[in-house]
Tab-separated table of C-alpha atoms (C1' of nucleotides) in Angstrom:
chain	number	residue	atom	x	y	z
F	213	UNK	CA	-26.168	-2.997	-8.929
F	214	UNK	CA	-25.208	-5.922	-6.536
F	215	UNK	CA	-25.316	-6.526	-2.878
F	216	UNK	CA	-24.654	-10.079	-0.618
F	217	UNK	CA	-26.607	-10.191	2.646
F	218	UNK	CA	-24.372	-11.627	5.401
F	219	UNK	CA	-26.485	-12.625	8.884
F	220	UNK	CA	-25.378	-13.415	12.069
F	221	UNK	CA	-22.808	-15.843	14.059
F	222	UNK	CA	-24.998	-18.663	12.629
F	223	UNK	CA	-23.662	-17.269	9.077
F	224	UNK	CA	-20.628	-19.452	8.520
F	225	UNK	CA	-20.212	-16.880	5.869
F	226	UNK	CA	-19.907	-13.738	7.899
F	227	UNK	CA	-17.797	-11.960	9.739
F	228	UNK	CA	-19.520	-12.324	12.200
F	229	UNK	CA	-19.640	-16.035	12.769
F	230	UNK	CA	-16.569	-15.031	15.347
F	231	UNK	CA	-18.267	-13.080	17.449
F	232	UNK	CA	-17.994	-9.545	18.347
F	233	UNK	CA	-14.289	-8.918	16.920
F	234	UNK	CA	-12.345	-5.610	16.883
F	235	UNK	CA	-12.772	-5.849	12.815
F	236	UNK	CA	-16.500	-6.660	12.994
F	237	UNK	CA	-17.697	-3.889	15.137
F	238	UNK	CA	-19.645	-2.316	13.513
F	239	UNK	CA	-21.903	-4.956	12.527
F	240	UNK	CA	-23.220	-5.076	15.695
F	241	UNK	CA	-23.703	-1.543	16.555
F	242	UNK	CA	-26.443	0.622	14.704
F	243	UNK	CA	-28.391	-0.338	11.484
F	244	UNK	CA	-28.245	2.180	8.975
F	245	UNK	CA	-24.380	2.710	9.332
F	246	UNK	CA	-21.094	1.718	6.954
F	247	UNK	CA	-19.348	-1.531	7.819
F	248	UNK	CA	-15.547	-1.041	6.163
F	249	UNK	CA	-13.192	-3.832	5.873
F	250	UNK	CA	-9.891	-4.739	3.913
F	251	UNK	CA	-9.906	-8.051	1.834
F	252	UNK	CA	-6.833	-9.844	0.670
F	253	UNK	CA	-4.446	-7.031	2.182
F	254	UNK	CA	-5.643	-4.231	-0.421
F	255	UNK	CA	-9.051	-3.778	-1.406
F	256	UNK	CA	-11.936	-2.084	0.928
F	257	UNK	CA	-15.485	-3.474	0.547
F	258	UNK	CA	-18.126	-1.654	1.841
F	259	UNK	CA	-21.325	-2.712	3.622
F	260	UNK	CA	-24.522	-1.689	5.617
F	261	UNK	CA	-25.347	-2.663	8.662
F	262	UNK	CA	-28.960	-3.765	8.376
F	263	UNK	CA	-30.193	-5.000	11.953
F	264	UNK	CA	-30.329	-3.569	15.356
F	265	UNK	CA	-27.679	-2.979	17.480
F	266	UNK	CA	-26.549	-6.706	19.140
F	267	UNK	CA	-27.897	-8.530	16.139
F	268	UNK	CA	-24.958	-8.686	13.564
F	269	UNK	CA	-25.871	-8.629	9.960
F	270	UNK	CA	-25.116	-6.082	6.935
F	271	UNK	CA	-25.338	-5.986	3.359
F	272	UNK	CA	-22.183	-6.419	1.237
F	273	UNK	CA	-21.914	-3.583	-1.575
F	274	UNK	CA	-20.785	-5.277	-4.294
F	275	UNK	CA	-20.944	-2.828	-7.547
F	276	UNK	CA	-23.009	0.076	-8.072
F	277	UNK	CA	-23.361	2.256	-11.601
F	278	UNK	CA	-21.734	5.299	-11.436
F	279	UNK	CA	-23.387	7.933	-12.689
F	280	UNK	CA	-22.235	11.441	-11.636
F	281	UNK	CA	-18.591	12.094	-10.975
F	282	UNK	CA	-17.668	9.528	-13.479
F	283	UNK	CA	-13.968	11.573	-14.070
F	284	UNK	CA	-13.838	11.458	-10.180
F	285	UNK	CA	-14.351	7.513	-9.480
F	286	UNK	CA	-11.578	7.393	-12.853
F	287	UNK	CA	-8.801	9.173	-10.942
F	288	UNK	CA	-9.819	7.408	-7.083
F	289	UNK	CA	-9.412	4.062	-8.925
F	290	UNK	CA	-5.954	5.471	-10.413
F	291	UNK	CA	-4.758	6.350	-6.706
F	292	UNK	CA	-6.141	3.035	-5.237
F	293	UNK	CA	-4.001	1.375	-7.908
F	294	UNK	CA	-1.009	3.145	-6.763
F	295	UNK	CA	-1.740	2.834	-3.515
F	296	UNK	CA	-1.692	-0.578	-3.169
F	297	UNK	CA	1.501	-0.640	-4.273
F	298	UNK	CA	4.670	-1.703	-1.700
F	299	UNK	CA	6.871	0.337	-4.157
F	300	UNK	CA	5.835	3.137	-5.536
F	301	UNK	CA	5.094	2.609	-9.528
F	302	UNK	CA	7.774	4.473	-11.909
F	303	UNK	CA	5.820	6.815	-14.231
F	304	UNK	CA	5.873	4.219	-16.740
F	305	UNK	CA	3.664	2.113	-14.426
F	306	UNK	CA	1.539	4.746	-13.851
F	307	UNK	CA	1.122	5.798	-17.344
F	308	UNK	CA	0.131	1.698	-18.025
F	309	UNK	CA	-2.512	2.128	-15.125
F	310	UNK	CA	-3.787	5.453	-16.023
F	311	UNK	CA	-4.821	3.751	-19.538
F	312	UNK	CA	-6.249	1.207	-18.518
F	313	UNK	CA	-8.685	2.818	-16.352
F	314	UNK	CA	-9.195	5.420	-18.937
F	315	UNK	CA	-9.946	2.641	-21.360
F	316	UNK	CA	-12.699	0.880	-18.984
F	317	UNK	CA	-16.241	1.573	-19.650
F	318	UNK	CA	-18.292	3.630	-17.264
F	319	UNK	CA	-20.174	0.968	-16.284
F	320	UNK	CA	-17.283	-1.186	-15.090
F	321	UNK	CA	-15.804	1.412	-12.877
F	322	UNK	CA	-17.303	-0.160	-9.866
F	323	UNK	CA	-18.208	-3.766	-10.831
F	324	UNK	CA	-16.932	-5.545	-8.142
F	325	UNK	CA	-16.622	-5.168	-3.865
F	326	UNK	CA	-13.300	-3.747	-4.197
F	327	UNK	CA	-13.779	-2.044	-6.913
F	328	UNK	CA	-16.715	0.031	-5.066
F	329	UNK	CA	-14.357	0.995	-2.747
F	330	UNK	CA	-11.487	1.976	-5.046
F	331	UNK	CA	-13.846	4.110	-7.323
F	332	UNK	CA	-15.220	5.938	-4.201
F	333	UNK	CA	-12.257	6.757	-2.751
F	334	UNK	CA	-12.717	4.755	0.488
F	335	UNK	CA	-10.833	4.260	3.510
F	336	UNK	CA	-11.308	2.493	6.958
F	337	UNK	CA	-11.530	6.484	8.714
F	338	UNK	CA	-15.335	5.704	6.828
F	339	UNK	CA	-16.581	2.656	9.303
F	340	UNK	CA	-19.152	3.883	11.206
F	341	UNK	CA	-20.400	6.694	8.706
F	342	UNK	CA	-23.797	7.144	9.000
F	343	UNK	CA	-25.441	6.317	6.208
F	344	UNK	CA	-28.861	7.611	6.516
F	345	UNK	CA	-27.432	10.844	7.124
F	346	UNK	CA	-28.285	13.899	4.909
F	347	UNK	CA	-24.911	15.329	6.140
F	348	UNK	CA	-22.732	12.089	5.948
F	349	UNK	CA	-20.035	12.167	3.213
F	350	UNK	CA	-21.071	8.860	2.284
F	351	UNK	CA	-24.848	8.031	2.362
F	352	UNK	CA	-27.766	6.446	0.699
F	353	UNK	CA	-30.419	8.512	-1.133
F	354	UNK	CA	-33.404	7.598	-3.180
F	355	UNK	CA	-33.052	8.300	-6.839
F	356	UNK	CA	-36.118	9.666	-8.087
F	357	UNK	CA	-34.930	9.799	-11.303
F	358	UNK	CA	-34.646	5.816	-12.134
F	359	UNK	CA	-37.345	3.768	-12.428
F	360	UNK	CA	-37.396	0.244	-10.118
F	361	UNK	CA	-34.759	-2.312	-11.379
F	362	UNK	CA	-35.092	-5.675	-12.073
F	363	UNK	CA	-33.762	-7.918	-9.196
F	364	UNK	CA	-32.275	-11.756	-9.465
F	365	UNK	CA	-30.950	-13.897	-6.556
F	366	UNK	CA	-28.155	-15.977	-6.641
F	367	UNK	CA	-25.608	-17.842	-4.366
F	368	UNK	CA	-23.243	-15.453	-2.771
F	369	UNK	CA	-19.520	-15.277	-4.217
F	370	UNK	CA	-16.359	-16.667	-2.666
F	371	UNK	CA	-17.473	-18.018	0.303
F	372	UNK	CA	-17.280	-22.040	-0.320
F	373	UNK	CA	-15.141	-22.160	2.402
F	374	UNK	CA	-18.289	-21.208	4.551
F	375	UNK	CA	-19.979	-24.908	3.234
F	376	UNK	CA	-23.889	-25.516	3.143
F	377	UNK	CA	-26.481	-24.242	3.611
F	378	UNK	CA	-24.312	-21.159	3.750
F	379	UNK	CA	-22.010	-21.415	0.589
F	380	UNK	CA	-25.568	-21.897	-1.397
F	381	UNK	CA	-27.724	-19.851	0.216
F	382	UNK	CA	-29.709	-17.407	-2.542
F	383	UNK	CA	-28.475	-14.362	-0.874
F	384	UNK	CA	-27.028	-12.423	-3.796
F	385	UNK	CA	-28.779	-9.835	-5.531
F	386	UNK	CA	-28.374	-8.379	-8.764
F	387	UNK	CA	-29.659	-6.598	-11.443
F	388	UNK	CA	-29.624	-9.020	-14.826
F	389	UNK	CA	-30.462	-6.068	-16.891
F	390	UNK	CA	-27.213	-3.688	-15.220
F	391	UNK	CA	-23.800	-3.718	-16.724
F	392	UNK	CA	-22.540	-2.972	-13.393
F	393	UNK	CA	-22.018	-6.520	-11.832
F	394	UNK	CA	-19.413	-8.261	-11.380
F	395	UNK	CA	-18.071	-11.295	-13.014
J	54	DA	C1'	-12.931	-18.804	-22.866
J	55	DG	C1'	-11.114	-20.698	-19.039
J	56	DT	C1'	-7.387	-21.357	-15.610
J	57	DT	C1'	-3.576	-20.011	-12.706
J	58	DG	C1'	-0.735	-17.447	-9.773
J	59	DG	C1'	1.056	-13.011	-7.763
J	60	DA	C1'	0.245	-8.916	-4.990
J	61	DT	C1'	-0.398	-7.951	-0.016
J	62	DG	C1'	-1.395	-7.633	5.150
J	63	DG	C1'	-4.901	-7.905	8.799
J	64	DT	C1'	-7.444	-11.277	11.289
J	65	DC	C1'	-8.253	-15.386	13.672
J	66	DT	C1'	-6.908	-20.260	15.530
N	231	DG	C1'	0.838	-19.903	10.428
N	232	DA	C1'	-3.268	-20.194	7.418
N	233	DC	C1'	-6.740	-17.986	5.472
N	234	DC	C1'	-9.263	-14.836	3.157
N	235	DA	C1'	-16.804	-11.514	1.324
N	236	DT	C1'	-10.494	-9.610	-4.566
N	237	DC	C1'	-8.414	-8.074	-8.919
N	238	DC	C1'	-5.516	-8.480	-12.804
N	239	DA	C1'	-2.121	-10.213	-15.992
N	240	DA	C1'	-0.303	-14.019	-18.016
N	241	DC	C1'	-0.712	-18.059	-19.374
N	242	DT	C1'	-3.229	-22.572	-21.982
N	243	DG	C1'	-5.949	-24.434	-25.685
DNA sequence: AGTTGGATGGTCT
DNA sequence: GACCATCCAACTG
């Protein structure tokens, strides 16, 4: 497990440094709901909104563990990887990319922002979800099943651009102990 | 083990 | 027109 906390136009960091963008949206509406944006042109990373509406700040997703549906996330990252492509892979290609994710570990399935978003399956039709909903398709819920995790802070990833205070701030967290972060 | 560059396109100045 | 809240393969040593 990893997350990045990203605050408000003050946050050279954030998205939401700009202002209230068309992209951005979302993190100034509700608390509680999904923030969805494309990186790079291809990968989705997910985030929560985590203040009140007109104060802009979420919490970047940046690798879970997957536990259940562990065949599922396989075959999402499988069509994200062909997805992505501008011309469609020959079934050669395919075959190359099907191994390779059949090959990766279970824990490494969604070690990384994009990577969360390829292994769920996720789209921009999912900004706004809410994620405190028992109905939502996508939505937080406690696990009683796992005991409390260690946590560690570090700076948050690729965002020197941002500079200091920002580019060092301790706003990554991360469990030491998981073998679902990134690196 | 560490570094580099390609893929790829929306977003913002 | 430049820049990314990235990932992966292909290099170097």
């Amino acid at each position: 497990m990893e997350v990045e906390a990203y605050g408000g136009t003050e946050d050279r960091a954030s998205h939401a440094r700009f202002g209230l963008t068309d992209r951005n949206r979302e993190m100034f509406g509700e608390p509680g709901r999904a923030y969805l944006y494309r990186v790079y042109g291809m990968h989705i990373c997910l985030n929560v909104v985590t203040e009140p509406a007109g104060s802009p700040a979420a919490v970047l997703i940046r690798a879970v563990e997957v536990r259940e549906g562990i065949e599922i996330a396989r075959a999402s990252r499988v069509a994200a990887a062909v997805a992505g492509r501008r011309v469609p892979p020959t079934g050669e290609d395919r075959a190359i990319i099907e191994r390779r994710i059949a090959a990766l570990p279970a824990a490494r399935l969604a070690a990384g922002p994009g990577l969360v978003g390829a292994a769920f399956g996720l789209e921009l039709w999912a900004r706004g979800l809410d994620l405190c909903d028992s109905a939502s398709p996508l939505r937080l819920e406690p696990d009683s099943a796992r005991g409390p995790a260690s946590v560690e802070a570090s700076a948050r990833l690729g965002v020197a651009f941002a500079g200091d205070p920002w580019a060092s701030a301790p706003w990554r967290f991360f469990d030491p102990v998981s073998a679902s972060v990134s690196r």
